[in-house]
């Protein structure tokens, strides 16, 4: 079974309570068929998000600086 890039969607809320869809992409780790690398978060037109608070599930947009809180985060 080939190791493939995985994609999933999750919901996040901004400071105004508006709901947004975040895409989570994981690439395979070379030489490790069952392990995936760290998640990469994007939203809107592929704008990158960085996880700035792993305990609270807070993402920050690289372009705009806007912050989102991931729904049902288990940090």
Short mmCIF file of N, CA, C and O in Angstrom, two decimals:
data_model
loop_
_atom_site.label_atom_id
_atom_site.label_comp_id
_atom_site.label_asym_id
_atom_site.label_seq_id
_atom_site.Cartn_x
_atom_site.Cartn_y
_atom_site.Cartn_z
N UNK A 1 0.84 -1.18 0.00
CA UNK A 1 0.00 0.00 0.00
C UNK A 1 0.90 1.25 0.00
O UNK A 1 1.68 1.45 0.91
N UNK A 2 0.80 2.09 -1.00
CA UNK A 2 1.66 3.27 -1.07
C UNK A 2 1.29 4.30 0.00
O UNK A 2 0.14 4.44 0.38
N UNK A 3 2.32 4.99 0.45
CA UNK A 3 2.13 6.03 1.45
C UNK A 3 1.77 7.32 0.73
O UNK A 3 2.53 7.81 -0.09
N UNK A 4 0.62 7.90 1.03
CA UNK A 4 0.14 9.07 0.31
C UNK A 4 -0.04 10.26 1.23
O UNK A 4 -0.18 10.12 2.43
N UNK A 5 -0.10 11.42 0.60
CA UNK A 5 -0.43 12.65 1.32
C UNK A 5 -1.89 12.55 1.74
O UNK A 5 -2.74 12.13 0.97
N UNK A 6 -2.18 12.92 2.99
CA UNK A 6 -3.55 12.89 3.47
C UNK A 6 -4.07 14.31 3.66
O UNK A 6 -3.31 15.22 3.99
N UNK A 7 -5.36 14.48 3.43
CA UNK A 7 -6.03 15.77 3.59
C UNK A 7 -7.26 15.55 4.45
O UNK A 7 -7.97 14.57 4.28
N UNK A 8 -7.51 16.48 5.34
CA UNK A 8 -8.76 16.46 6.10
C UNK A 8 -9.16 17.90 6.38
O UNK A 8 -8.34 18.81 6.31
N UNK A 9 -10.42 18.07 6.66
CA UNK A 9 -10.93 19.40 6.98
C UNK A 9 -11.34 19.44 8.44
O UNK A 9 -11.80 18.44 8.99
N UNK A 10 -11.15 20.61 9.03
CA UNK A 10 -11.62 20.82 10.40
C UNK A 10 -12.21 22.22 10.48
O UNK A 10 -11.92 23.08 9.65
N UNK A 11 -13.02 22.43 11.48
CA UNK A 11 -13.65 23.74 11.68
C UNK A 11 -12.86 24.53 12.72
O UNK A 11 -12.30 23.98 13.66
N UNK A 12 -12.84 25.86 12.51
CA UNK A 12 -12.21 26.77 13.46
C UNK A 12 -13.04 28.05 13.50
O UNK A 12 -13.74 28.38 12.55
N UNK A 13 -12.95 28.76 14.62
CA UNK A 13 -13.71 30.01 14.80
C UNK A 13 -12.75 31.17 14.98
O UNK A 13 -11.73 31.05 15.64
N UNK A 14 -13.12 32.32 14.40
CA UNK A 14 -12.32 33.52 14.61
C UNK A 14 -12.81 34.22 15.87
O UNK A 14 -13.72 33.74 16.57
N UNK A 15 -12.23 35.39 16.19
CA UNK A 15 -12.59 36.09 17.42
C UNK A 15 -14.00 36.67 17.41
O UNK A 15 -14.54 37.06 18.44
N UNK A 16 -14.64 36.69 16.25
CA UNK A 16 -16.03 37.16 16.15
C UNK A 16 -17.02 36.00 16.20
O UNK A 16 -18.22 36.20 16.08
N UNK A 17 -16.50 34.77 16.29
CA UNK A 17 -17.36 33.60 16.34
C UNK A 17 -17.72 33.04 14.98
O UNK A 17 -18.47 32.08 14.88
N UNK A 18 -17.17 33.62 13.91
CA UNK A 18 -17.45 33.13 12.56
C UNK A 18 -16.71 31.81 12.34
O UNK A 18 -15.54 31.68 12.69
N UNK A 19 -17.41 30.86 11.74
CA UNK A 19 -16.83 29.53 11.50
C UNK A 19 -16.10 29.51 10.16
O UNK A 19 -16.59 30.01 9.16
N UNK A 20 -14.92 28.87 10.15
CA UNK A 20 -14.10 28.74 8.95
C UNK A 20 -13.67 27.29 8.79
O UNK A 20 -13.57 26.55 9.77
N UNK A 21 -13.42 26.90 7.55
CA UNK A 21 -12.91 25.56 7.26
C UNK A 21 -11.40 25.65 7.09
O UNK A 21 -10.89 26.49 6.35
N UNK A 22 -10.69 24.78 7.79
CA UNK A 22 -9.23 24.70 7.73
C UNK A 22 -8.87 23.35 7.10
O UNK A 22 -9.43 22.32 7.49
N UNK A 23 -7.96 23.36 6.15
CA UNK A 23 -7.48 22.12 5.53
C UNK A 23 -6.19 21.69 6.23
O UNK A 23 -5.28 22.52 6.43
N UNK A 24 -6.13 20.43 6.60
CA UNK A 24 -4.94 19.88 7.25
C UNK A 24 -4.33 18.86 6.28
O UNK A 24 -5.00 17.92 5.86
N UNK A 25 -3.07 19.08 5.94
CA UNK A 25 -2.36 18.19 5.02
C UNK A 25 -1.17 17.58 5.74
O UNK A 25 -0.44 18.27 6.44
N UNK A 26 -1.01 16.27 5.55
CA UNK A 26 0.16 15.57 6.11
C UNK A 26 0.84 14.80 5.00
O UNK A 26 0.18 14.08 4.24
N UNK A 27 2.14 14.96 4.92
CA UNK A 27 2.93 14.25 3.92
C UNK A 27 3.63 13.06 4.58
O UNK A 27 3.92 13.10 5.78
N UNK A 28 3.91 12.02 3.82
CA UNK A 28 4.60 10.86 4.39
C UNK A 28 6.05 11.21 4.75
O UNK A 28 6.66 12.07 4.12
N UNK A 29 6.55 10.53 5.76
CA UNK A 29 7.96 10.65 6.12
C UNK A 29 8.73 9.67 5.25
O UNK A 29 8.41 8.47 5.25
N UNK A 30 9.71 10.14 4.48
CA UNK A 30 10.47 9.23 3.60
C UNK A 30 11.08 8.07 4.39
O UNK A 30 11.67 8.27 5.45
N UNK A 31 10.89 6.87 3.89
CA UNK A 31 11.44 5.67 4.51
C UNK A 31 10.61 5.11 5.65
O UNK A 31 10.98 4.10 6.23
N UNK A 32 9.53 5.76 5.99
CA UNK A 32 8.66 5.28 7.08
C UNK A 32 7.24 5.13 6.53
O UNK A 32 6.45 6.07 6.56
N UNK A 33 6.90 3.97 6.02
CA UNK A 33 5.63 3.78 5.31
C UNK A 33 4.37 4.03 6.14
O UNK A 33 3.33 4.31 5.58
N UNK A 34 4.47 3.95 7.46
CA UNK A 34 3.26 4.11 8.27
C UNK A 34 3.22 5.41 9.05
O UNK A 34 2.29 5.64 9.81
N UNK A 35 4.23 6.27 8.88
CA UNK A 35 4.28 7.51 9.64
C UNK A 35 4.04 8.72 8.75
O UNK A 35 4.52 8.78 7.62
N UNK A 36 3.31 9.68 9.28
CA UNK A 36 3.06 10.93 8.57
C UNK A 36 3.85 12.04 9.25
O UNK A 36 4.06 12.01 10.46
N UNK A 37 4.25 13.02 8.48
CA UNK A 37 4.98 14.17 9.01
C UNK A 37 4.04 15.12 9.74
O UNK A 37 2.85 14.86 9.88
N UNK A 38 4.57 16.26 10.18
CA UNK A 38 3.75 17.22 10.91
C UNK A 38 2.64 17.80 10.02
O UNK A 38 2.80 17.87 8.80
N UNK A 39 1.55 18.22 10.63
CA UNK A 39 0.44 18.78 9.84
C UNK A 39 0.78 20.16 9.30
O UNK A 39 1.50 20.93 9.93
N UNK A 40 0.24 20.46 8.13
CA UNK A 40 0.33 21.79 7.53
C UNK A 40 -1.10 22.29 7.40
O UNK A 40 -1.95 21.62 6.83
N UNK A 41 -1.37 23.48 7.94
CA UNK A 41 -2.71 24.05 7.98
C UNK A 41 -2.83 25.15 6.94
O UNK A 41 -1.95 26.00 6.84
N UNK A 42 -3.94 25.15 6.20
CA UNK A 42 -4.24 26.23 5.25
C UNK A 42 -5.73 26.54 5.32
O UNK A 42 -6.53 25.74 5.82
N UNK A 43 -6.09 27.71 4.78
CA UNK A 43 -7.50 28.09 4.69
C UNK A 43 -7.67 29.05 3.55
O UNK A 43 -6.70 29.44 2.90
N UNK A 44 -8.91 29.41 3.30
CA UNK A 44 -9.28 30.32 2.21
C UNK A 44 -8.66 29.86 0.90
O UNK A 44 -8.92 28.77 0.45
N UNK A 45 -7.84 30.69 0.28
CA UNK A 45 -7.23 30.35 -1.02
C UNK A 45 -5.86 29.72 -0.85
O UNK A 45 -4.93 30.02 -1.59
N UNK A 46 -5.71 28.87 0.15
CA UNK A 46 -4.43 28.20 0.38
C UNK A 46 -3.48 28.99 1.24
O UNK A 46 -2.29 28.69 1.30
N UNK A 47 -3.99 30.02 1.96
CA UNK A 47 -3.13 30.80 2.85
C UNK A 47 -2.66 29.91 4.00
O UNK A 47 -3.45 29.20 4.63
N UNK A 48 -1.37 30.00 4.29
CA UNK A 48 -0.78 29.18 5.35
C UNK A 48 -1.18 29.65 6.73
O UNK A 48 -1.31 30.86 6.98
N UNK A 49 -1.40 28.70 7.61
CA UNK A 49 -1.66 28.95 9.02
C UNK A 49 -0.58 28.26 9.84
O UNK A 49 -0.13 27.17 9.48
N UNK A 50 -0.18 28.89 10.93
CA UNK A 50 0.77 28.26 11.85
C UNK A 50 0.07 28.01 13.18
O UNK A 50 -0.70 28.85 13.65
N UNK A 51 0.35 26.86 13.77
CA UNK A 51 -0.17 26.54 15.09
C UNK A 51 0.67 27.31 16.10
O UNK A 51 1.85 27.03 16.28
N UNK A 52 0.08 28.34 16.72
CA UNK A 52 0.84 29.19 17.64
C UNK A 52 0.62 28.81 19.11
O UNK A 52 1.39 29.23 19.97
N UNK A 53 -0.43 28.04 19.40
CA UNK A 53 -0.68 27.57 20.76
C UNK A 53 -1.24 26.15 20.67
O UNK A 53 -2.43 25.95 20.43
N UNK A 54 -0.35 25.17 20.86
CA UNK A 54 -0.74 23.77 20.71
C UNK A 54 -1.69 23.31 21.82
O UNK A 54 -2.49 22.41 21.61
N UNK A 55 -1.61 23.92 23.00
CA UNK A 55 -2.52 23.52 24.08
C UNK A 55 -3.94 23.98 23.82
O UNK A 55 -4.89 23.28 24.11
N UNK A 56 -4.10 25.18 23.27
CA UNK A 56 -5.43 25.76 23.05
C UNK A 56 -5.95 25.55 21.63
O UNK A 56 -7.11 25.81 21.35
N UNK A 57 -5.09 25.09 20.71
CA UNK A 57 -5.52 24.89 19.33
C UNK A 57 -5.70 26.20 18.57
O UNK A 57 -6.66 26.37 17.82
N UNK A 58 -4.78 27.14 18.76
CA UNK A 58 -4.86 28.45 18.12
C UNK A 58 -3.95 28.47 16.89
O UNK A 58 -2.76 28.18 16.98
N UNK A 59 -4.54 28.83 15.75
CA UNK A 59 -3.81 28.99 14.50
C UNK A 59 -3.72 30.47 14.16
O UNK A 59 -4.63 31.23 14.48
N UNK A 60 -2.63 30.86 13.49
CA UNK A 60 -2.49 32.25 13.05
C UNK A 60 -2.15 32.27 11.57
O UNK A 60 -1.27 31.53 11.11
N UNK A 61 -2.86 33.12 10.82
CA UNK A 61 -2.63 33.25 9.39
C UNK A 61 -1.31 33.98 9.16
O UNK A 61 -1.07 35.05 9.72
N UNK A 62 -0.46 33.42 8.31
CA UNK A 62 0.83 34.01 8.00
C UNK A 62 0.67 35.35 7.28
O UNK A 62 1.42 36.28 7.52
N UNK A 63 -0.34 35.46 6.43
CA UNK A 63 -0.55 36.66 5.62
C UNK A 63 -1.21 37.78 6.40
O UNK A 63 -0.74 38.92 6.40
N UNK A 64 -2.32 37.48 7.08
CA UNK A 64 -3.13 38.52 7.72
C UNK A 64 -2.91 38.68 9.22
O UNK A 64 -3.29 39.69 9.79
N UNK A 65 -2.35 37.65 9.86
CA UNK A 65 -2.18 37.69 11.31
C UNK A 65 -3.45 37.32 12.07
O UNK A 65 -3.47 37.30 13.30
N UNK A 66 -4.53 37.04 11.35
CA UNK A 66 -5.80 36.66 11.99
C UNK A 66 -5.63 35.33 12.70
O UNK A 66 -4.97 34.42 12.22
N UNK A 67 -6.26 35.21 13.86
CA UNK A 67 -6.17 33.98 14.65
C UNK A 67 -7.50 33.23 14.63
O UNK A 67 -8.57 33.83 14.63
N UNK A 68 -7.37 31.92 14.65
CA UNK A 68 -8.52 31.02 14.66
C UNK A 68 -8.33 30.01 15.77
O UNK A 68 -7.21 29.57 16.05
N UNK A 69 -9.43 29.59 16.40
CA UNK A 69 -9.40 28.53 17.39
C UNK A 69 -10.06 27.30 16.80
O UNK A 69 -11.20 27.35 16.36
N UNK A 70 -9.31 26.20 16.80
CA UNK A 70 -9.81 24.94 16.24
C UNK A 70 -10.92 24.40 17.13
O UNK A 70 -10.77 24.33 18.35
N UNK A 71 -12.03 24.03 16.47
CA UNK A 71 -13.19 23.46 17.17
C UNK A 71 -12.83 22.08 17.72
O UNK A 71 -12.19 21.29 17.02
N UNK A 72 -13.24 21.78 18.95
CA UNK A 72 -13.05 20.47 19.57
C UNK A 72 -11.59 20.05 19.60
O UNK A 72 -11.27 18.88 19.39
N UNK A 73 -10.68 20.98 19.86
CA UNK A 73 -9.24 20.69 19.92
C UNK A 73 -8.91 19.89 21.16
O UNK A 73 -9.40 20.16 22.25
N UNK A 74 -8.06 18.89 20.99
CA UNK A 74 -7.58 18.08 22.12
C UNK A 74 -6.07 18.28 22.24
O UNK A 74 -5.31 17.54 21.63
N UNK A 75 -5.65 19.28 22.97
CA UNK A 75 -4.24 19.62 23.06
C UNK A 75 -3.57 19.04 24.17
O UNK A 75 -3.00 18.41 24.75
#
